[in-house]
Amino acid sequence: MTRLAESRAVSIPVGRKSINGDLSLPPEARGVVVFAHGSGSSRRSASNQYIAEYLNYRYLGTLLIDLLTFDEEAVDMMTSHLRFDIELLSERLITATDWVLLHESTSNLPLGYFAVSTGAAAALVAAAKLPDVETVVCRGGRPDLAEDWLARVHTPTLLIVGQRDDVDAEIAKRRANWRQPAPRYPHGVLAKYAKLVSSASLGAVTDADL
């Protein structure tokens, strides 16, 4: 691959902070692909950079973007909780998408997502909210974390799972075999609380029926 793309670092505001990325545009670009990654990865991932280089060779621009700020990445390295905050990641991806759609060098190009890990869920949520996303490709990842939004995704989507990807296969197996456990407390105050409170994924609301 010898075709060279013009590359430059970009900084995209997110509130009072900013997220950093690398924008690469080959001559006569026919579209732009925004990368969404998670689970401790970054725009400097060797595999993401290799894929981006190949897409550049095929006349597609790429934006490799870190969805967390520098400080957030430092916290996540210790806690691992922000990489699973799909609402935060999807909002950051939407912000990056809006930036691409408004930037003078990319505003006229079709836009798609390439997502891995928890970025797959963020990409699907963003695609469900945005009409401008032309396609979504997820390499492995955790699309199950976007379960509440999947029915609203109308964007053409390709899910790629490696034949020997034991981790994703194990996750799929566990989800297929999972059953709601019987209540630990069938009577009393704790039983009433368990019946009334919503799941943690919905915020553990205690007065949803009031």
PDB file of N, CA and C in Angstrom, residues 99-192:
ATOM      1  N   TRP A  99     -18.898  16.841  14.238  1.00  0.00           N
ATOM      2  CA  TRP A  99     -17.699  17.585  13.833  1.00  0.00           C
ATOM      3  C   TRP A  99     -17.309  17.223  12.405  1.00  0.00           C
ATOM      4  N   VAL A 100     -17.322  15.943  12.079  1.00  0.00           N
ATOM      5  CA  VAL A 100     -16.969  15.496  10.728  1.00  0.00           C
ATOM      6  C   VAL A 100     -17.956  16.057   9.704  1.00  0.00           C
ATOM      7  N   LEU A 101     -19.242  16.040  10.045  1.00  0.00           N
ATOM      8  CA  LEU A 101     -20.268  16.499   9.105  1.00  0.00           C
ATOM      9  C   LEU A 101     -20.200  18.002   8.860  1.00  0.00           C
ATOM     10  N   LEU A 102     -19.583  18.743   9.792  1.00  0.00           N
ATOM     11  CA  LEU A 102     -19.494  20.192   9.649  1.00  0.00           C
ATOM     12  C   LEU A 102     -18.117  20.661   9.170  1.00  0.00           C
ATOM     13  N   HIS A 103     -17.124  19.779   9.245  1.00  0.00           N
ATOM     14  CA  HIS A 103     -15.772  20.164   8.854  1.00  0.00           C
ATOM     15  C   HIS A 103     -15.694  20.342   7.341  1.00  0.00           C
ATOM     16  N   GLU A 104     -15.017  21.388   6.900  1.00  0.00           N
ATOM     17  CA  GLU A 104     -15.025  21.740   5.481  1.00  0.00           C
ATOM     18  C   GLU A 104     -14.443  20.646   4.593  1.00  0.00           C
ATOM     19  N   SER A 105     -13.486  19.873   5.081  1.00  0.00           N
ATOM     20  CA  SER A 105     -12.846  18.856   4.250  1.00  0.00           C
ATOM     21  C   SER A 105     -13.613  17.537   4.213  1.00  0.00           C
ATOM     22  N   THR A 106     -14.619  17.376   5.086  1.00  0.00           N
ATOM     23  CA  THR A 106     -15.347  16.101   5.157  1.00  0.00           C
ATOM     24  C   THR A 106     -16.862  16.250   5.089  1.00  0.00           C
ATOM     25  N   SER A 107     -17.356  17.471   5.067  1.00  0.00           N
ATOM     26  CA  SER A 107     -18.800  17.685   5.173  1.00  0.00           C
ATOM     27  C   SER A 107     -19.594  17.102   3.997  1.00  0.00           C
ATOM     28  N   ASN A 108     -18.932  16.938   2.855  1.00  0.00           N
ATOM     29  CA  ASN A 108     -19.639  16.429   1.666  1.00  0.00           C
ATOM     30  C   ASN A 108     -19.426  14.931   1.450  1.00  0.00           C
ATOM     31  N   LEU A 109     -18.816  14.251   2.426  1.00  0.00           N
ATOM     32  CA  LEU A 109     -18.501  12.831   2.252  1.00  0.00           C
ATOM     33  C   LEU A 109     -19.489  11.944   3.009  1.00  0.00           C
ATOM     34  N   PRO A 110     -19.880  10.797   2.408  1.00  0.00           N
ATOM     35  CA  PRO A 110     -20.679   9.817   3.152  1.00  0.00           C
ATOM     36  C   PRO A 110     -19.898   9.341   4.373  1.00  0.00           C
ATOM     37  N   LEU A 111     -20.620   9.034   5.452  1.00  0.00           N
ATOM     38  CA  LEU A 111     -19.961   8.704   6.717  1.00  0.00           C
ATOM     39  C   LEU A 111     -20.418   7.353   7.243  1.00  0.00           C
ATOM     40  N   GLY A 112     -19.462   6.583   7.747  1.00  0.00           N
ATOM     41  CA  GLY A 112     -19.775   5.304   8.366  1.00  0.00           C
ATOM     42  C   GLY A 112     -18.957   5.102   9.621  1.00  0.00           C
ATOM     43  N   TYR A 113     -19.306   4.055  10.380  1.00  0.00           N
ATOM     44  CA  TYR A 113     -18.581   3.719  11.606  1.00  0.00           C
ATOM     45  C   TYR A 113     -17.867   2.382  11.455  1.00  0.00           C
ATOM     46  N   PHE A 114     -16.686   2.298  12.049  1.00  0.00           N
ATOM     47  CA  PHE A 114     -16.019   1.013  12.256  1.00  0.00           C
ATOM     48  C   PHE A 114     -15.783   0.902  13.753  1.00  0.00           C
ATOM     49  N   ALA A 115     -16.365  -0.118  14.379  1.00  0.00           N
ATOM     50  CA  ALA A 115     -16.369  -0.177  15.835  1.00  0.00           C
ATOM     51  C   ALA A 115     -15.848  -1.513  16.344  1.00  0.00           C
ATOM     52  N   VAL A 116     -15.178  -1.456  17.478  1.00  0.00           N
ATOM     53  CA  VAL A 116     -14.678  -2.657  18.141  1.00  0.00           C
ATOM     54  C   VAL A 116     -14.968  -2.543  19.631  1.00  0.00           C
ATOM     55  N   SER A 117     -14.999  -3.686  20.303  1.00  0.00           N
ATOM     56  CA  SER A 117     -15.163  -3.755  21.748  1.00  0.00           C
ATOM     57  C   SER A 117     -16.442  -3.017  22.165  1.00  0.00           C
ATOM     58  N   THR A 118     -16.405  -2.279  23.283  1.00  0.00           N
ATOM     59  CA  THR A 118     -17.606  -1.571  23.732  1.00  0.00           C
ATOM     60  C   THR A 118     -17.957  -0.423  22.791  1.00  0.00           C
ATOM     61  N   GLY A 119     -17.025  -0.054  21.909  1.00  0.00           N
ATOM     62  CA  GLY A 119     -17.336   0.943  20.889  1.00  0.00           C
ATOM     63  C   GLY A 119     -18.421   0.475  19.942  1.00  0.00           C
ATOM     64  N   ALA A 120     -18.597  -0.859  19.819  1.00  0.00           N
ATOM     65  CA  ALA A 120     -19.656  -1.384  18.962  1.00  0.00           C
ATOM     66  C   ALA A 120     -21.029  -0.952  19.479  1.00  0.00           C
ATOM     67  N   ALA A 121     -21.220  -1.029  20.794  1.00  0.00           N
ATOM     68  CA  ALA A 121     -22.485  -0.595  21.379  1.00  0.00           C
ATOM     69  C   ALA A 121     -22.681   0.905  21.188  1.00  0.00           C
ATOM     70  N   ALA A 122     -21.605   1.682  21.411  1.00  0.00           N
ATOM     71  CA  ALA A 122     -21.698   3.131  21.228  1.00  0.00           C
ATOM     72  C   ALA A 122     -22.055   3.483  19.791  1.00  0.00           C
ATOM     73  N   ALA A 123     -21.468   2.773  18.827  1.00  0.00           N
ATOM     74  CA  ALA A 123     -21.748   3.044  17.413  1.00  0.00           C
ATOM     75  C   ALA A 123     -23.199   2.732  17.060  1.00  0.00           C
ATOM     76  N   LEU A 124     -23.737   1.658  17.601  1.00  0.00           N
ATOM     77  CA  LEU A 124     -25.121   1.293  17.302  1.00  0.00           C
ATOM     78  C   LEU A 124     -26.095   2.285  17.923  1.00  0.00           C
ATOM     79  N   VAL A 125     -25.813   2.744  19.136  1.00  0.00           N
ATOM     80  CA  VAL A 125     -26.667   3.760  19.754  1.00  0.00           C
ATOM     81  C   VAL A 125     -26.617   5.050  18.946  1.00  0.00           C
ATOM     82  N   ALA A 126     -25.411   5.459  18.547  1.00  0.00           N
ATOM     83  CA  ALA A 126     -25.270   6.684  17.756  1.00  0.00           C
ATOM     84  C   ALA A 126     -25.983   6.560  16.417  1.00  0.00           C
ATOM     85  N   ALA A 127     -25.863   5.397  15.779  1.00  0.00           N
ATOM     86  CA  ALA A 127     -26.531   5.184  14.485  1.00  0.00           C
ATOM     87  C   ALA A 127     -28.049   5.218  14.639  1.00  0.00           C
ATOM     88  N   ALA A 128     -28.541   4.754  15.785  1.00  0.00           N
ATOM     89  CA  ALA A 128     -29.986   4.799  16.026  1.00  0.00           C
ATOM     90  C   ALA A 128     -30.484   6.232  16.183  1.00  0.00           C
ATOM     91  N   LYS A 129     -29.607   7.115  16.642  1.00  0.00           N
ATOM     92  CA  LYS A 129     -30.000   8.508  16.898  1.00  0.00           C
ATOM     93  C   LYS A 129     -29.750   9.430  15.709  1.00  0.00           C
ATOM     94  N   LEU A 130     -28.807   9.050  14.835  1.00  0.00           N
ATOM     95  CA  LEU A 130     -28.399   9.950  13.754  1.00  0.00           C
ATOM     96  C   LEU A 130     -28.856   9.435  12.395  1.00  0.00           C
ATOM     97  N   PRO A 131     -29.431  10.290  11.562  1.00  0.00           N
ATOM     98  CA  PRO A 131     -29.840   9.856  10.224  1.00  0.00           C
ATOM     99  C   PRO A 131     -28.712   9.897   9.204  1.00  0.00           C
ATOM    100  N   ASP A 132     -27.562  10.471   9.579  1.00  0.00           N
ATOM    101  CA  ASP A 132     -26.492  10.705   8.606  1.00  0.00           C
ATOM    102  C   ASP A 132     -25.477   9.580   8.517  1.00  0.00           C
ATOM    103  N   VAL A 133     -25.611   8.562   9.363  1.00  0.00           N
ATOM    104  CA  VAL A 133     -24.666   7.444   9.341  1.00  0.00           C
ATOM    105  C   VAL A 133     -25.087   6.456   8.258  1.00  0.00           C
ATOM    106  N   GLU A 134     -24.196   6.224   7.287  1.00  0.00           N
ATOM    107  CA  GLU A 134     -24.530   5.397   6.134  1.00  0.00           C
ATOM    108  C   GLU A 134     -24.401   3.900   6.417  1.00  0.00           C
ATOM    109  N   THR A 135     -23.446   3.536   7.266  1.00  0.00           N
ATOM    110  CA  THR A 135     -23.218   2.111   7.527  1.00  0.00           C
ATOM    111  C   THR A 135     -22.450   1.948   8.834  1.00  0.00           C
ATOM    112  N   VAL A 136     -22.599   0.766   9.448  1.00  0.00           N
ATOM    113  CA  VAL A 136     -21.875   0.433  10.675  1.00  0.00           C
ATOM    114  C   VAL A 136     -21.244  -0.945  10.498  1.00  0.00           C
ATOM    115  N   VAL A 137     -19.959  -1.046  10.800  1.00  0.00           N
ATOM    116  CA  VAL A 137     -19.268  -2.339  10.805  1.00  0.00           C
ATOM    117  C   VAL A 137     -18.702  -2.550  12.209  1.00  0.00           C
ATOM    118  N   CYS A 138     -19.069  -3.674  12.822  1.00  0.00           N
ATOM    119  CA  CYS A 138     -18.585  -3.995  14.163  1.00  0.00           C
ATOM    120  C   CYS A 138     -17.714  -5.238  14.089  1.00  0.00           C
ATOM    121  N   ARG A 139     -16.472  -5.099  14.518  1.00  0.00           N
ATOM    122  CA  ARG A 139     -15.572  -6.251  14.571  1.00  0.00           C
ATOM    123  C   ARG A 139     -15.581  -6.804  15.997  1.00  0.00           C
ATOM    124  N   GLY A 140     -16.301  -7.908  16.169  1.00  0.00           N
ATOM    125  CA  GLY A 140     -16.462  -8.438  17.518  1.00  0.00           C
ATOM    126  C   GLY A 140     -17.227  -7.437  18.363  1.00  0.00           C
ATOM    127  N   GLY A 141     -16.706  -7.151  19.546  1.00  0.00           N
ATOM    128  CA  GLY A 141     -17.291  -6.100  20.351  1.00  0.00           C
ATOM    129  C   GLY A 141     -18.476  -6.553  21.181  1.00  0.00           C
ATOM    130  N   ARG A 142     -19.194  -5.564  21.731  1.00  0.00           N
ATOM    131  CA  ARG A 142     -20.299  -5.820  22.639  1.00  0.00           C
ATOM    132  C   ARG A 142     -21.572  -5.118  22.173  1.00  0.00           C
ATOM    133  N   PRO A 143     -22.132  -5.509  21.025  1.00  0.00           N
ATOM    134  CA  PRO A 143     -23.403  -4.899  20.609  1.00  0.00           C
ATOM    135  C   PRO A 143     -24.532  -5.186  21.581  1.00  0.00           C
ATOM    136  N   ASP A 144     -24.387  -6.224  22.412  1.00  0.00           N
ATOM    137  CA  ASP A 144     -25.429  -6.537  23.398  1.00  0.00           C
ATOM    138  C   ASP A 144     -25.622  -5.404  24.390  1.00  0.00           C
ATOM    139  N   LEU A 145     -24.594  -4.575  24.598  1.00  0.00           N
ATOM    140  CA  LEU A 145     -24.715  -3.460  25.537  1.00  0.00           C
ATOM    141  C   LEU A 145     -25.601  -2.340  24.992  1.00  0.00           C
ATOM    142  N   ALA A 146     -25.975  -2.422  23.719  1.00  0.00           N
ATOM    143  CA  ALA A 146     -26.893  -1.448  23.116  1.00  0.00           C
ATOM    144  C   ALA A 146     -28.275  -2.067  22.910  1.00  0.00           C
ATOM    145  N   GLU A 147     -28.583  -3.085  23.677  1.00  0.00           N
ATOM    146  CA  GLU A 147     -29.798  -3.889  23.455  1.00  0.00           C
ATOM    147  C   GLU A 147     -31.060  -3.043  23.373  1.00  0.00           C
ATOM    148  N   ASP A 148     -31.177  -2.011  24.214  1.00  0.00           N
ATOM    149  CA  ASP A 148     -32.396  -1.195  24.232  1.00  0.00           C
ATOM    150  C   ASP A 148     -32.547  -0.350  22.972  1.00  0.00           C
ATOM    151  N   TRP A 149     -31.479  -0.200  22.186  1.00  0.00           N
ATOM    152  CA  TRP A 149     -31.506   0.652  20.997  1.00  0.00           C
ATOM    153  C   TRP A 149     -31.510  -0.136  19.698  1.00  0.00           C
ATOM    154  N   LEU A 150     -31.294  -1.423  19.759  1.00  0.00           N
ATOM    155  CA  LEU A 150     -31.107  -2.197  18.534  1.00  0.00           C
ATOM    156  C   LEU A 150     -32.314  -2.145  17.608  1.00  0.00           C
ATOM    157  N   ALA A 151     -33.503  -2.135  18.174  1.00  0.00           N
ATOM    158  CA  ALA A 151     -34.710  -2.112  17.341  1.00  0.00           C
ATOM    159  C   ALA A 151     -34.843  -0.807  16.566  1.00  0.00           C
ATOM    160  N   ARG A 152     -34.120   0.234  16.987  1.00  0.00           N
ATOM    161  CA  ARG A 152     -34.205   1.540  16.331  1.00  0.00           C
ATOM    162  C   ARG A 152     -33.067   1.778  15.343  1.00  0.00           C
ATOM    163  N   VAL A 153     -32.205   0.787  15.178  1.00  0.00           N
ATOM    164  CA  VAL A 153     -31.096   0.914  14.224  1.00  0.00           C
ATOM    165  C   VAL A 153     -31.590   0.495  12.842  1.00  0.00           C
ATOM    166  N   HIS A 154     -31.667   1.450  11.921  1.00  0.00           N
ATOM    167  CA  HIS A 154     -32.084   1.176  10.543  1.00  0.00           C
ATOM    168  C   HIS A 154     -30.915   1.299   9.563  1.00  0.00           C
ATOM    169  N   THR A 155     -29.758   1.653  10.082  1.00  0.00           N
ATOM    170  CA  THR A 155     -28.557   1.768   9.262  1.00  0.00           C
ATOM    171  C   THR A 155     -28.051   0.376   8.894  1.00  0.00           C
ATOM    172  N   PRO A 156     -27.666   0.131   7.640  1.00  0.00           N
ATOM    173  CA  PRO A 156     -27.056  -1.170   7.285  1.00  0.00           C
ATOM    174  C   PRO A 156     -25.880  -1.476   8.200  1.00  0.00           C
ATOM    175  N   THR A 157     -25.906  -2.650   8.818  1.00  0.00           N
ATOM    176  CA  THR A 157     -24.924  -3.003   9.847  1.00  0.00           C
ATOM    177  C   THR A 157     -24.336  -4.380   9.572  1.00  0.00           C
ATOM    178  N   LEU A 158     -23.012  -4.478   9.681  1.00  0.00           N
ATOM    179  CA  LEU A 158     -22.315  -5.749   9.523  1.00  0.00           C
ATOM    180  C   LEU A 158     -21.625  -6.087  10.835  1.00  0.00           C
ATOM    181  N   LEU A 159     -21.954  -7.255  11.396  1.00  0.00           N
ATOM    182  CA  LEU A 159     -21.316  -7.734  12.614  1.00  0.00           C
ATOM    183  C   LEU A 159     -20.345  -8.844  12.243  1.00  0.00           C
ATOM    184  N   ILE A 160     -19.066  -8.649  12.555  1.00  0.00           N
ATOM    185  CA  ILE A 160     -18.032  -9.616  12.215  1.00  0.00           C
ATOM    186  C   ILE A 160     -17.537 -10.283  13.494  1.00  0.00           C
ATOM    187  N   VAL A 161     -17.622 -11.601  13.531  1.00  0.00           N
ATOM    188  CA  VAL A 161     -17.121 -12.364  14.675  1.00  0.00           C
ATOM    189  C   VAL A 161     -16.148 -13.409  14.151  1.00  0.00           C
ATOM    190  N   GLY A 162     -14.942 -13.439  14.702  1.00  0.00           N
ATOM    191  CA  GLY A 162     -13.950 -14.405  14.276  1.00  0.00           C
ATOM    192  C   GLY A 162     -14.360 -15.831  14.622  1.00  0.00           C
ATOM    193  N   GLN A 163     -14.075 -16.753  13.726  1.00  0.00           N
ATOM    194  CA  GLN A 163     -14.445 -18.151  13.938  1.00  0.00           C
ATOM    195  C   GLN A 163     -13.831 -18.705  15.213  1.00  0.00           C
ATOM    196  N   ARG A 164     -12.657 -18.208  15.573  1.00  0.00           N
ATOM    197  CA  ARG A 164     -11.970 -18.704  16.761  1.00  0.00           C
ATOM    198  C   ARG A 164     -11.985 -17.695  17.899  1.00  0.00           C
ATOM    199  N   ASP A 165     -12.928 -16.780  17.846  1.00  0.00           N
ATOM    200  CA  ASP A 165     -13.043 -15.750  18.883  1.00  0.00           C
ATOM    201  C   ASP A 165     -13.773 -16.343  20.081  1.00  0.00           C
ATOM    202  N   ASP A 166     -13.035 -16.984  20.954  1.00  0.00           N
ATOM    203  CA  ASP A 166     -13.634 -17.697  22.078  1.00  0.00           C
ATOM    204  C   ASP A 166     -14.341 -16.770  23.055  1.00  0.00           C
ATOM    205  N   VAL A 167     -13.826 -15.544  23.207  1.00  0.00           N
ATOM    206  CA  VAL A 167     -14.424 -14.629  24.167  1.00  0.00           C
ATOM    207  C   VAL A 167     -15.843 -14.270  23.755  1.00  0.00           C
ATOM    208  N   ASP A 168     -16.021 -13.842  22.485  1.00  0.00           N
ATOM    209  CA  ASP A 168     -17.360 -13.490  22.018  1.00  0.00           C
ATOM    210  C   ASP A 168     -18.274 -14.706  22.007  1.00  0.00           C
ATOM    211  N   ALA A 169     -17.745 -15.862  21.647  1.00  0.00           N
ATOM    212  CA  ALA A 169     -18.558 -17.076  21.644  1.00  0.00           C
ATOM    213  C   ALA A 169     -19.028 -17.417  23.051  1.00  0.00           C
ATOM    214  N   GLU A 170     -18.154 -17.240  24.030  1.00  0.00           N
ATOM    215  CA  GLU A 170     -18.516 -17.528  25.417  1.00  0.00           C
ATOM    216  C   GLU A 170     -19.580 -16.554  25.919  1.00  0.00           C
ATOM    217  N   ILE A 171     -19.430 -15.270  25.553  1.00  0.00           N
ATOM    218  CA  ILE A 171     -20.430 -14.268  25.943  1.00  0.00           C
ATOM    219  C   ILE A 171     -21.792 -14.624  25.350  1.00  0.00           C
ATOM    220  N   ALA A 172     -21.803 -14.982  24.058  1.00  0.00           N
ATOM    221  CA  ALA A 172     -23.061 -15.350  23.404  1.00  0.00           C
ATOM    222  C   ALA A 172     -23.688 -16.581  24.066  1.00  0.00           C
ATOM    223  N   LYS A 173     -22.861 -17.537  24.425  1.00  0.00           N
ATOM    224  CA  LYS A 173     -23.351 -18.755  25.077  1.00  0.00           C
ATOM    225  C   LYS A 173     -23.972 -18.440  26.428  1.00  0.00           C
ATOM    226  N   ARG A 174     -23.298 -17.602  27.211  1.00  0.00           N
ATOM    227  CA  ARG A 174     -23.808 -17.259  28.531  1.00  0.00           C
ATOM    228  C   ARG A 174     -25.116 -16.481  28.437  1.00  0.00           C
ATOM    229  N   ARG A 175     -25.196 -15.556  27.469  1.00  0.00           N
ATOM    230  CA  ARG A 175     -26.446 -14.792  27.312  1.00  0.00           C
ATOM    231  C   ARG A 175     -27.589 -15.706  26.908  1.00  0.00           C
ATOM    232  N   ALA A 176     -27.321 -16.679  26.040  1.00  0.00           N
ATOM    233  CA  ALA A 176     -28.369 -17.594  25.591  1.00  0.00           C
ATOM    234  C   ALA A 176     -28.853 -18.491  26.729  1.00  0.00           C
ATOM    235  N   ASN A 177     -27.955 -18.831  27.653  1.00  0.00           N
ATOM    236  CA  ASN A 177     -28.304 -19.745  28.741  1.00  0.00           C
ATOM    237  C   ASN A 177     -28.782 -19.038  30.002  1.00  0.00           C
ATOM    238  N   TRP A 178     -28.701 -17.697  30.018  1.00  0.00           N
ATOM    239  CA  TRP A 178     -29.052 -16.973  31.241  1.00  0.00           C
ATOM    240  C   TRP A 178     -30.552 -16.990  31.483  1.00  0.00           C
ATOM    241  N   ARG A 179     -30.920 -17.179  32.723  1.00  0.00           N
ATOM    242  CA  ARG A 179     -32.321 -17.139  33.138  1.00  0.00           C
ATOM    243  C   ARG A 179     -32.438 -16.260  34.383  1.00  0.00           C
ATOM    244  N   GLN A 180     -33.539 -15.543  34.487  1.00  0.00           N
ATOM    245  CA  GLN A 180     -33.770 -14.709  35.653  1.00  0.00           C
ATOM    246  C   GLN A 180     -33.792 -15.570  36.907  1.00  0.00           C
ATOM    247  N   PRO A 181     -32.920 -15.310  37.886  1.00  0.00           N
ATOM    248  CA  PRO A 181     -32.911 -16.135  39.090  1.00  0.00           C
ATOM    249  C   PRO A 181     -34.141 -15.893  39.951  1.00  0.00           C
ATOM    250  N   ALA A 182     -34.484 -16.877  40.735  1.00  0.00           N
ATOM    251  CA  ALA A 182     -35.612 -16.740  41.655  1.00  0.00           C
ATOM    252  C   ALA A 182     -35.275 -15.707  42.721  1.00  0.00           C
ATOM    253  N   PRO A 183     -36.263 -14.934  43.201  1.00  0.00           N
ATOM    254  CA  PRO A 183     -35.994 -13.936  44.243  1.00  0.00           C
ATOM    255  C   PRO A 183     -35.403 -14.581  45.490  1.00  0.00           C
ATOM    256  N   ARG A 184     -34.393 -13.931  46.040  1.00  0.00           N
ATOM    257  CA  ARG A 184     -33.768 -14.470  47.246  1.00  0.00           C
ATOM    258  C   ARG A 184     -34.688 -14.322  48.453  1.00  0.00           C
ATOM    259  N   TYR A 185     -35.493 -13.234  48.442  1.00  0.00           N
ATOM    260  CA  TYR A 185     -36.399 -12.980  49.558  1.00  0.00           C
ATOM    261  C   TYR A 185     -37.844 -12.966  49.038  1.00  0.00           C
ATOM    262  N   PRO A 186     -38.598 -14.061  49.200  1.00  0.00           N
ATOM    263  CA  PRO A 186     -39.956 -14.129  48.666  1.00  0.00           C
ATOM    264  C   PRO A 186     -40.972 -13.331  49.469  1.00  0.00           C
ATOM    265  N   HIS A 187     -40.637 -12.939  50.709  1.00  0.00           N
ATOM    266  CA  HIS A 187     -41.583 -12.225  51.573  1.00  0.00           C
ATOM    267  C   HIS A 187     -40.871 -11.079  52.286  1.00  0.00           C
ATOM    268  N   GLY A 188     -41.644 -10.127  52.764  1.00  0.00           N
ATOM    269  CA  GLY A 188     -41.092  -9.057  53.579  1.00  0.00           C
ATOM    270  C   GLY A 188     -40.692  -7.819  52.797  1.00  0.00           C
ATOM    271  N   VAL A 189     -40.014  -6.916  53.512  1.00  0.00           N
ATOM    272  CA  VAL A 189     -39.655  -5.621  52.941  1.00  0.00           C
ATOM    273  C   VAL A 189     -38.717  -5.766  51.743  1.00  0.00           C
ATOM    274  N   LEU A 190     -37.731  -6.636  51.839  1.00  0.00           N
ATOM    275  CA  LEU A 190     -36.787  -6.815  50.739  1.00  0.00           C
ATOM    276  C   LEU A 190     -37.462  -7.389  49.507  1.00  0.00           C
ATOM    277  N   ALA A 191     -38.434  -8.264  49.708  1.00  0.00           N
ATOM    278  CA  ALA A 191     -39.181  -8.807  48.575  1.00  0.00           C
ATOM    279  C   ALA A 191     -39.975  -7.712  47.877  1.00  0.00           C
ATOM    280  N   LYS A 192     -40.602  -6.823  48.665  1.00  0.00           N
ATOM    281  CA  LYS A 192     -41.360  -5.706  48.096  1.00  0.00           C
ATOM    282  C   LYS A 192     -40.435  -4.755  47.333  1.00  0.00           C
TER     283      LYS A 192
END
